[in-house]
Amino acid sequence: MISACAPGKIILFGEHAVVYNRPALAVPVNGLKACVHIEPSPGDLDGTIWINAPALGLRKSINAMAVDNPLAQSCRLTLELLQKRTFPSFEITIKSSIPTASGMGSGAAVTIAIIRAVARYFDSMIADKDVNNIAFEVEKIYHGTPSGIDNTVITYNRPVFFIRDITMEPFSIKQPFNLLIADTGVHSPTAEAVTRVRESWEQDRDKFEKLFDCIGDITTSARAALANGNMDELGLLMEKNQKLLEALGVSAPENNRLIKTALDAGALGAKISGAGLGGNVIVLTQKPHNPQLKIALMEAGAAACYLTEVSP
Ligand code: PMV
């Protein structure tokens, strides 16, 4: 059996503004993974590919899936790149511990695990750049007009300072730090949140361009705070970024409640991570990590809390 896994991700700073070419910072979350296993499926017609996702109750041949199904498309684009047209039938099984629709990149992680597993199955290697390009095409199916940050940070599996179409570079983190990722339990509709921001931007471009500029400046300052290991400053920048996300209209009451709870319980900073309208909030915890914070968040209605270490 052939396998490949890909991590989850969180955006630290700059979501939404990144769609409008402002910088964003994102990091992989290696404690959560999407894994894909492939094995031959003897007895089926040559060229048949089964996709089996037990958590979704799905087992279907990709020929029976819609042309724009992201799972099928991940597979088709990979086979196209590998120039594989005829092959004995095989089955792809997908298992993931990354919560879906919560801003943790589960879609991109599954796509990237499929691309790499299919390449391995055919004893081939696909360069990271090509993995990233295919994953970006599939992200468009999921989200319409993605910035590309999810597929980039997950493909390269390292902290990324990202400006759409301009740069994708690692950034330095002076000292590892802990984040609590608290799930509101409300599914975060990325495409809807991105569309909502776009409609508001179309109605008042001046205002929204200024908001995006402010978020971009905060992201740049956060990069410096991470490089200097200045956690107090990082926390304040998270709070400022959150206020701007609220001004963009993507912070739901459930996000606001968890953020307030975290700050009241002594967190250094807290904000939405990802598209918002639910999904996850990230909380910068003091060192050593205070276990009361997680209890307070769960009592305030968090569906789950994961502690993750962000390291260079
Ligand atoms: O919620 P997620 O992980 O899909 O992140 C979306 C991030 C946005 O900036 C809102 C959109 C994008 O494509 O960058």
Coordinates of C-alpha atoms and ligand atoms in Angstrom, one line a residue:
M1 CA 0.0 0.0 0.0
I2 CA 1.2 3.5 -0.8
S3 CA 0.5 6.5 1.5
A4 CA 1.0 10.2 1.7
C5 CA 0.0 12.7 4.3
A6 CA -0.3 16.5 4.5
P7 CA -0.7 18.7 7.5
G8 CA -3.4 21.2 8.4
K9 CA -2.6 24.9 8.5
I10 CA -3.6 28.1 10.3
I11 CA -3.3 31.6 9.1
L12 CA -1.7 33.7 11.8
F13 CA -2.3 37.2 10.2
G14 CA -3.7 38.6 7.0
E15 CA -6.6 36.5 6.0
H16 CA -9.0 38.1 3.5
A17 CA -6.6 41.0 2.9
V18 CA -4.4 38.4 1.3
V19 CA -7.0 37.9 -1.5
Y20 CA -6.3 41.6 -2.3
N21 CA -2.5 41.1 -2.6
R22 CA -1.6 42.1 1.0
P23 CA 0.8 39.9 2.9
A24 CA -0.3 37.1 5.2
L25 CA 1.5 34.7 7.6
A26 CA 0.5 31.0 7.8
V27 CA 2.0 28.0 9.5
P28 CA 1.5 24.2 9.2
V29 CA -0.2 22.3 12.0
N30 CA 1.5 19.0 12.0
G31 CA -0.6 17.5 14.8
L32 CA -3.5 17.2 12.4
K33 CA -3.1 15.4 9.1
A34 CA -5.0 14.3 6.0
C35 CA -3.7 10.9 4.8
V36 CA -4.3 9.1 1.6
H37 CA -3.7 5.3 1.0
I38 CA -3.7 3.7 -2.4
E39 CA -3.9 0.1 -3.3
P40 CA -4.7 -1.9 -6.4
S41 CA -8.3 -2.9 -6.9
P42 CA -7.9 -6.1 -8.9
G43 CA -11.0 -7.3 -10.9
D44 CA -12.2 -3.8 -11.9
L45 CA -11.9 -2.4 -15.4
D46 CA -8.5 -0.9 -16.3
G47 CA -8.5 2.8 -15.6
T48 CA -11.1 2.6 -12.8
I49 CA -10.2 4.8 -9.8
W50 CA -12.3 4.4 -6.6
I51 CA -12.4 7.2 -4.1
N52 CA -13.2 5.9 -0.6
A53 CA -13.8 8.5 2.1
P54 CA -15.3 6.6 5.0
A55 CA -15.9 9.7 7.1
L56 CA -18.1 11.1 4.3
G57 CA -19.8 7.8 3.6
L58 CA -18.4 8.0 0.1
R59 CA -17.2 5.3 -2.2
K60 CA -17.4 6.1 -5.8
S61 CA -15.5 5.7 -9.1
I62 CA -14.2 9.0 -10.2
N63 CA -16.0 8.5 -13.6
A64 CA -19.3 8.7 -11.7
M65 CA -18.3 11.9 -10.0
A66 CA -19.0 15.4 -11.3
V67 CA -16.3 17.0 -13.5
D68 CA -15.7 19.6 -10.9
N69 CA -15.5 17.3 -7.9
P70 CA -12.4 18.4 -6.0
L71 CA -11.3 14.9 -5.1
A72 CA -11.8 13.5 -8.6
Q73 CA -10.1 16.6 -10.1
S74 CA -7.1 16.3 -7.8
C75 CA -6.7 12.8 -9.2
R76 CA -7.3 13.7 -12.8
L77 CA -4.9 16.6 -12.9
T78 CA -2.2 14.5 -11.3
L79 CA -2.6 11.7 -13.8
E80 CA -2.6 14.3 -16.6
L81 CA 0.7 15.7 -15.3
L82 CA 2.2 12.2 -15.0
Q83 CA 0.8 11.4 -18.5
K84 CA -0.9 8.2 -17.3
R85 CA -3.8 7.2 -19.5
T86 CA -4.0 3.4 -19.1
F87 CA -3.4 1.6 -15.8
P88 CA -4.9 -1.2 -13.7
S89 CA -7.7 -0.1 -11.4
F90 CA -6.8 1.3 -8.0
E91 CA -8.6 2.6 -4.9
I92 CA -7.8 5.8 -3.0
T93 CA -8.8 5.9 0.7
I94 CA -8.9 9.2 2.5
K95 CA -8.6 9.7 6.2
S96 CA -8.2 13.0 7.9
S97 CA -8.0 14.3 11.4
I98 CA -8.2 18.0 10.2
P99 CA -11.6 19.4 11.1
T100 CA -13.5 20.4 7.9
A101 CA -14.8 23.8 7.1
S102 CA -13.1 25.4 10.0
G103 CA -10.2 27.3 8.5
M104 CA -7.6 24.6 8.9
G105 CA -7.0 23.8 5.2
S106 CA -8.6 20.4 5.3
G107 CA -9.5 20.6 1.6
A108 CA -6.0 21.6 0.5
A109 CA -4.4 19.0 2.7
V110 CA -6.5 16.2 1.2
T111 CA -5.8 17.5 -2.3
I112 CA -2.0 17.5 -1.7
A113 CA -2.0 14.1 0.0
I114 CA -3.9 12.7 -3.1
I115 CA -1.4 14.3 -5.5
R116 CA 1.6 12.9 -3.7
A117 CA 0.1 9.5 -3.1
V118 CA -0.9 9.1 -6.8
A119 CA 2.6 10.2 -7.9
R120 CA 4.2 7.7 -5.5
Y121 CA 1.8 4.9 -6.6
F122 CA 3.3 5.4 -10.1
D123 CA 6.8 5.6 -8.7
S124 CA 7.1 9.2 -9.8
M125 CA 8.0 12.4 -8.1
I126 CA 6.1 15.6 -8.6
A127 CA 8.0 18.8 -7.9
D128 CA 6.6 20.9 -5.1
K129 CA 5.9 23.8 -7.5
D130 CA 3.7 21.5 -9.6
V131 CA 2.0 20.0 -6.5
N132 CA 1.2 23.6 -5.5
N133 CA -0.1 24.5 -8.9
I134 CA -2.5 21.5 -9.1
A135 CA -3.7 22.2 -5.5
F136 CA -4.3 25.8 -6.4
E137 CA -6.5 24.7 -9.3
V138 CA -8.5 22.5 -7.0
E139 CA -8.8 25.3 -4.4
K140 CA -10.6 27.3 -7.0
I141 CA -13.2 24.6 -7.1
Y142 CA -13.6 24.8 -3.4
H143 CA -13.4 28.5 -2.9
G144 CA -13.9 30.4 -6.2
T145 CA -11.1 33.0 -5.9
P146 CA -8.6 31.7 -3.4
S147 CA -5.4 33.6 -2.6
G148 CA -3.4 30.4 -2.8
I149 CA -2.0 30.6 0.8
D150 CA -3.6 27.3 2.0
N151 CA -2.1 25.2 -0.8
T152 CA 1.3 27.0 -0.5
V153 CA 1.8 26.5 3.2
I154 CA 0.6 22.9 3.1
T155 CA 2.7 22.0 0.0
Y156 CA 5.9 23.3 1.5
N157 CA 5.0 22.4 5.1
R158 CA 6.8 25.4 6.7
P159 CA 5.9 28.9 7.9
V160 CA 5.2 31.1 5.0
F161 CA 5.1 34.8 4.4
F162 CA 2.9 35.1 1.4
I163 CA 1.8 37.8 -1.0
R164 CA -0.3 36.6 -3.8
D165 CA 1.5 36.5 -7.2
I166 CA 4.5 38.2 -5.6
T167 CA 6.3 36.3 -3.0
M168 CA 6.2 33.1 -0.9
E169 CA 9.1 33.0 1.6
P170 CA 9.8 31.3 4.9
F171 CA 9.8 33.6 7.9
S172 CA 11.8 33.4 11.0
I173 CA 10.4 32.5 14.4
K174 CA 12.8 33.3 17.3
Q175 CA 11.2 31.1 19.9
P176 CA 8.6 28.4 19.6
F177 CA 5.3 29.4 21.1
N178 CA 1.9 27.8 21.9
L179 CA -1.4 28.6 20.3
L180 CA -4.7 27.2 21.3
I181 CA -7.0 26.6 18.4
A182 CA -10.6 26.8 19.5
D183 CA -13.3 25.6 17.2
T184 CA -16.6 27.6 17.4
G185 CA -18.4 24.4 16.1
V186 CA -19.9 26.6 13.4
H187 CA -18.9 25.6 9.9
S188 CA -16.9 28.4 8.2
P189 CA -18.2 28.9 4.7
T190 CA -15.0 30.2 3.0
A191 CA -16.5 31.0 -0.4
E192 CA -19.4 32.8 1.3
A193 CA -17.1 34.9 3.5
V194 CA -14.8 35.8 0.6
T195 CA -17.9 36.8 -1.5
R196 CA -19.3 38.8 1.3
V197 CA -16.0 40.8 1.6
R198 CA -15.9 41.2 -2.1
E199 CA -19.4 42.6 -2.3
S200 CA -18.6 45.1 0.5
W201 CA -15.4 46.0 -1.2
E202 CA -17.3 46.7 -4.5
Q203 CA -19.6 49.0 -2.6
D204 CA -16.9 51.0 -0.9
R205 CA -13.5 50.4 -2.3
D206 CA -11.8 53.2 -0.6
K207 CA -12.8 52.0 2.9
F208 CA -12.0 48.4 2.2
E209 CA -8.6 49.2 0.6
K210 CA -7.7 51.1 3.7
L211 CA -8.8 48.2 5.9
F212 CA -6.7 45.8 3.8
D213 CA -3.7 48.2 4.0
C214 CA -4.0 48.3 7.9
I215 CA -4.1 44.5 8.0
G216 CA -1.1 44.3 5.7
D217 CA 0.8 46.7 8.0
I218 CA -0.1 44.5 11.0
T219 CA 1.1 41.4 9.2
T220 CA 4.4 43.0 8.5
S221 CA 4.8 44.1 12.1
A222 CA 3.8 40.6 13.2
R223 CA 6.6 39.2 11.1
A224 CA 9.1 41.4 12.9
A225 CA 7.6 40.5 16.4
L226 CA 8.0 36.8 15.5
A227 CA 11.6 37.3 14.4
N228 CA 12.3 39.1 17.7
G229 CA 10.4 36.7 19.9
N230 CA 8.2 39.6 21.2
M231 CA 5.1 37.7 22.3
D232 CA 3.4 40.6 24.0
E233 CA 3.6 42.6 20.9
L234 CA 2.4 39.6 18.9
G235 CA -0.7 39.4 21.1
L236 CA -1.5 43.1 20.7
L237 CA -1.2 42.7 16.9
M238 CA -3.6 39.8 17.0
E239 CA -6.1 41.9 18.7
K240 CA -5.7 44.7 16.2
N241 CA -6.0 42.3 13.3
Q242 CA -9.2 40.9 14.9
K243 CA -10.8 44.4 15.1
L244 CA -10.2 44.8 11.4
L245 CA -11.7 41.4 10.6
E246 CA -14.7 42.6 12.6
A247 CA -14.8 45.7 10.4
L248 CA -14.7 43.4 7.3
G249 CA -17.8 41.7 8.7
V250 CA -16.5 38.2 9.0
S251 CA -16.5 37.8 12.8
A252 CA -19.6 35.9 13.9
P253 CA -21.0 36.2 17.5
E254 CA -19.5 32.7 18.2
N255 CA -16.0 34.0 17.2
N256 CA -16.5 37.1 19.3
R257 CA -17.5 35.1 22.3
L258 CA -14.5 32.8 22.3
I259 CA -12.1 35.7 21.7
K260 CA -13.5 37.7 24.6
T261 CA -13.4 34.7 26.9
A262 CA -9.8 34.0 26.0
L263 CA -8.7 37.7 26.6
D264 CA -10.7 37.8 29.9
A265 CA -8.9 34.6 30.9
G266 CA -5.5 36.3 30.4
A267 CA -4.5 35.3 26.8
L268 CA -1.9 37.5 25.2
G269 CA -4.1 37.8 22.0
A270 CA -6.8 36.1 20.1
K271 CA -8.3 36.4 16.6
I272 CA -10.2 34.5 13.9
S273 CA -8.0 32.2 11.8
G274 CA -9.2 31.7 8.2
A275 CA -12.3 32.9 6.6
G276 CA -14.4 33.4 9.8
L277 CA -18.2 33.5 10.1
G278 CA -17.5 30.6 12.5
G279 CA -14.6 28.2 12.1
N280 CA -11.6 28.6 14.4
V281 CA -10.2 31.3 16.6
I282 CA -6.5 31.2 17.6
V283 CA -5.4 32.2 21.1
L284 CA -1.9 33.1 22.0
T285 CA -1.3 31.6 25.4
Q286 CA 1.1 32.7 28.2
K287 CA 4.2 30.6 28.9
P288 CA 3.9 28.2 30.6
H289 CA 0.5 27.4 29.1
N290 CA -2.4 28.0 31.4
P291 CA -4.8 25.0 31.4
Q292 CA -7.6 27.2 32.7
L293 CA -7.7 28.9 29.3
K294 CA -8.9 25.7 27.6
I295 CA -11.5 25.1 30.3
A296 CA -12.8 28.7 30.0
L297 CA -13.1 28.3 26.2
M298 CA -14.9 24.9 26.4
E299 CA -17.3 26.4 29.0
A300 CA -17.9 29.3 26.6
G301 CA -19.1 26.9 24.0
A302 CA -16.0 25.8 22.0
A303 CA -16.7 22.5 20.3
A304 CA -13.0 21.6 20.6
C305 CA -9.6 23.1 21.5
Y306 CA -6.2 21.9 20.2
L307 CA -3.0 23.1 21.7
T308 CA -0.3 23.5 19.0
E309 CA 3.3 24.6 19.1
V310 CA 4.4 27.0 16.4
S311 CA 8.1 26.5 15.7
P312 CA 10.6 27.6 13.2
Ligands
PMV1 O1 -10.8 29.5 6.1 P1 -9.7 29.0 5.1 O2 -8.7 28.2 5.7 O3 -10.3 28.5 3.9 O4 -8.9 30.4 4.8 C1 -9.4 31.3 3.9 C2 -8.5 32.5 3.9 C3 -9.0 33.6 3.1 O5 -8.0 34.7 3.1 C4 -10.3 34.2 3.7 C5 -9.2 33.3 1.6 C6 -8.0 33.0 0.8 O6 -8.1 32.4 -0.2 O7 -6.9 33.3 1.2

